[in-house]
Amino acid sequence: MRMPNFKVILVEPEYELNLGYAARVLKNFGEKEMHIIAPKAKVGRTAIKYAKHARDLLENARIYCSLEEATGDCDFIVGTSGVLIRSKETLRSPLTIRQFIHHVKGKSGRFAILMGREGTGLSTEELKKCDFVITIPASEDYPILNLTHALAIILYELSSLKVLKRKKALIPIAAKREKEELQYLFGEIIDLVSADMRNPSKVKLAFKRLMGRSIISDVEAAALLGAFSRIRNKLKNEK
């Protein structure tokens, strides 16, 4: 049975100093790899100086050209944001880090944790691709944390799940492909009954949002896939 694990990804980091400190924080919490998308800063003397004993992580960091490449081996994408933004364009409501942990504890799977740019954070388009968006509660007067401070807090909170792994059997989660198939089948069902609906596209979006923030087991996914398939076939036969 797979264990839940987290892949921390820095998105276009801008400063050498933060590269060094980020490597150090990652190693502090037992991370063995460093993942970076299109870094704006180079791994130079300053980064190495502040990485201290995490120089190996820094010098062997995996560099990616795109978000898709970096998250291709992950079941879920988790964005981070210092500002709570609720928009019709995004597919989920922000969670605090502890609310997120409550959702994922006892589950299996691989989660990409995206740490945004120092200046602008993650873009709206990047947040749209996330299954979860998490935030760290801070003062309303100045809610934006430094990149590495936020990283340290997130990794500290996630470390509580390591204790849970030792104590409790984990539930295998549905694969990303299964969740996409559920969305596809649901969409077909809605298309078949759309003549009787006021806003079918809104219903599809609501289901997509539900899938985006849900962690369902492989058994639950199989049951839903079977049910959706039968409903779709029955509706087609009645046409």
Tab-separated table of C-alpha atoms in Angstrom, residues 74-217:
chain	number	residue	atom	x	y	z
A	74	CYS	CA	1.672	13.491	-8.735
A	75	ASP	CA	-1.934	12.573	-7.909
A	76	PHE	CA	-2.827	16.004	-6.494
A	77	ILE	CA	-1.522	19.549	-6.931
A	78	VAL	CA	-1.575	21.819	-3.885
A	79	GLY	CA	-1.124	25.556	-4.399
A	80	THR	CA	-0.115	28.035	-1.709
A	81	SER	CA	-1.358	31.594	-1.300
A	82	GLY	CA	-0.874	34.327	1.273
A	83	VAL	CA	-4.133	36.015	0.280
A	84	LEU	CA	-7.546	34.361	0.554
A	85	ILE	CA	-9.131	34.840	-2.859
A	86	ARG	CA	-12.523	33.353	-3.666
A	87	SER	CA	-13.338	33.616	-7.335
A	88	LYS	CA	-15.704	31.977	-9.812
A	89	GLU	CA	-12.616	31.306	-11.893
A	90	THR	CA	-10.951	29.097	-9.296
A	91	LEU	CA	-12.212	25.600	-8.571
A	92	ARG	CA	-11.877	25.494	-4.802
A	93	SER	CA	-11.933	27.524	-1.604
A	94	PRO	CA	-8.638	28.079	0.237
A	95	LEU	CA	-7.901	25.890	3.256
A	96	THR	CA	-5.616	26.563	6.171
A	97	ILE	CA	-2.717	24.140	6.358
A	98	ARG	CA	-4.381	22.340	9.281
A	99	GLN	CA	-7.680	22.025	7.413
A	100	PHE	CA	-5.738	20.523	4.523
A	101	ILE	CA	-4.046	18.021	6.838
A	102	HIS	CA	-7.472	17.027	8.162
A	103	HIS	CA	-8.530	16.249	4.570
A	104	VAL	CA	-5.493	14.139	3.676
A	105	LYS	CA	-4.702	12.283	6.891
A	106	GLY	CA	-5.103	8.545	6.537
A	107	LYS	CA	-4.999	8.740	2.733
A	108	SER	CA	-2.338	7.614	0.276
A	109	GLY	CA	-1.004	9.351	-2.822
A	110	ARG	CA	1.572	11.858	-4.029
A	111	PHE	CA	0.924	15.558	-3.459
A	112	ALA	CA	2.797	18.350	-5.241
A	113	ILE	CA	3.164	21.404	-2.969
A	114	LEU	CA	3.709	24.519	-5.100
A	115	MET	CA	5.590	27.402	-3.486
A	116	GLY	CA	4.987	30.572	-5.504
A	117	ARG	CA	7.268	33.361	-6.619
A	118	GLU	CA	8.583	35.719	-3.950
A	119	GLY	CA	7.115	38.788	-5.635
A	120	THR	CA	3.803	37.667	-7.123
A	121	GLY	CA	3.108	34.169	-5.826
A	122	LEU	CA	1.233	31.711	-8.024
A	123	SER	CA	-0.729	33.071	-10.976
A	124	THR	CA	-4.495	32.659	-11.339
A	125	GLU	CA	-3.901	30.173	-14.152
A	126	GLU	CA	-1.597	28.116	-11.932
A	127	LEU	CA	-4.107	28.163	-9.074
A	128	LYS	CA	-6.816	26.917	-11.450
A	129	LYS	CA	-4.743	23.778	-11.999
A	130	CYS	CA	-4.538	23.033	-8.273
A	131	ASP	CA	-6.723	20.473	-6.505
A	132	PHE	CA	-6.240	22.320	-3.206
A	133	VAL	CA	-5.118	25.818	-2.259
A	134	ILE	CA	-3.680	26.234	1.229
A	135	THR	CA	-2.841	29.330	3.224
A	136	ILE	CA	-1.108	30.124	6.505
A	137	PRO	CA	-3.196	32.362	8.792
A	138	ALA	CA	-1.254	35.530	9.599
A	139	SER	CA	-1.921	39.156	10.510
A	140	GLU	CA	-4.400	40.917	8.222
A	141	ASP	CA	-2.062	43.913	8.307
A	142	TYR	CA	0.741	41.911	6.694
A	143	PRO	CA	-0.356	38.386	5.677
A	144	ILE	CA	2.414	37.600	3.175
A	145	LEU	CA	5.215	35.423	4.566
A	146	ASN	CA	8.711	35.083	3.193
A	147	LEU	CA	9.007	32.052	0.900
A	148	THR	CA	11.263	30.044	3.186
A	149	HIS	CA	9.345	30.973	6.346
A	150	ALA	CA	6.143	29.686	4.730
A	151	LEU	CA	7.954	26.556	3.563
A	152	ALA	CA	9.218	25.834	7.080
A	153	ILE	CA	5.727	26.211	8.584
A	154	ILE	CA	4.132	23.988	5.952
A	155	LEU	CA	6.745	21.245	6.338
A	156	TYR	CA	6.477	21.424	10.123
A	157	GLU	CA	2.703	20.984	9.994
A	158	LEU	CA	2.968	18.174	7.444
A	159	SER	CA	5.456	16.362	9.668
A	160	SER	CA	2.494	15.426	11.897
A	161	LEU	CA	1.371	13.052	9.146
A	162	LYS	CA	4.591	11.071	9.483
A	163	VAL	CA	3.505	10.061	12.974
A	164	LEU	CA	0.108	9.067	11.602
A	165	LYS	CA	1.754	6.810	9.020
A	166	ARG	CA	3.272	4.692	11.768
A	167	LYS	CA	0.016	4.386	13.701
A	168	LYS	CA	-2.678	3.832	11.118
A	169	ALA	CA	-3.332	1.825	7.968
A	170	LEU	CA	-3.762	4.085	4.961
A	171	ILE	CA	-6.629	4.152	2.488
A	172	PRO	CA	-5.558	3.800	-1.178
A	173	ILE	CA	-6.848	6.840	-3.071
A	174	ALA	CA	-8.343	6.949	-6.537
A	175	ALA	CA	-5.815	7.649	-9.271
A	176	LYS	CA	-5.929	10.943	-11.150
A	177	ARG	CA	-7.070	9.057	-14.252
A	178	GLU	CA	-10.066	7.598	-12.377
A	179	LYS	CA	-11.175	11.036	-11.168
A	180	GLU	CA	-10.914	12.390	-14.709
A	181	GLU	CA	-13.015	9.465	-15.964
A	182	LEU	CA	-15.648	10.246	-13.317
A	183	GLN	CA	-15.811	13.853	-14.533
A	184	TYR	CA	-16.100	12.671	-18.146
A	185	LEU	CA	-18.928	10.215	-17.399
A	186	PHE	CA	-20.775	12.780	-15.284
A	187	GLY	CA	-20.478	15.251	-18.155
A	188	GLU	CA	-21.973	12.716	-20.565
A	189	ILE	CA	-24.897	12.117	-18.180
A	190	ILE	CA	-25.560	15.857	-17.900
A	191	ASP	CA	-25.436	16.220	-21.696
A	192	LEU	CA	-28.101	13.516	-22.019
A	193	VAL	CA	-30.497	15.349	-19.665
A	194	SER	CA	-29.442	18.923	-20.468
A	195	ALA	CA	-32.716	19.702	-22.250
A	196	ASP	CA	-34.455	19.592	-18.870
A	197	MET	CA	-31.835	21.699	-17.090
A	198	ARG	CA	-31.474	25.447	-16.766
A	199	ASN	CA	-27.672	25.607	-16.643
A	200	PRO	CA	-25.957	22.253	-17.338
A	201	SER	CA	-22.489	23.798	-17.612
A	202	LYS	CA	-22.817	25.143	-14.062
A	203	VAL	CA	-23.648	21.638	-12.802
A	204	LYS	CA	-20.579	20.238	-14.580
A	205	LEU	CA	-18.400	22.913	-12.995
A	206	ALA	CA	-19.850	22.166	-9.552
A	207	PHE	CA	-18.977	18.477	-9.937
A	208	LYS	CA	-15.493	19.370	-11.153
A	209	ARG	CA	-14.992	21.522	-8.060
A	210	LEU	CA	-16.248	18.688	-5.872
A	211	MET	CA	-13.781	16.250	-7.450
A	212	GLY	CA	-11.017	18.824	-7.147
A	213	ARG	CA	-11.285	19.142	-3.392
A	214	SER	CA	-12.251	15.522	-2.649
A	215	ILE	CA	-9.987	12.622	-1.803
A	216	ILE	CA	-11.909	9.462	-2.631
A	217	SER	CA	-10.688	5.900	-2.278
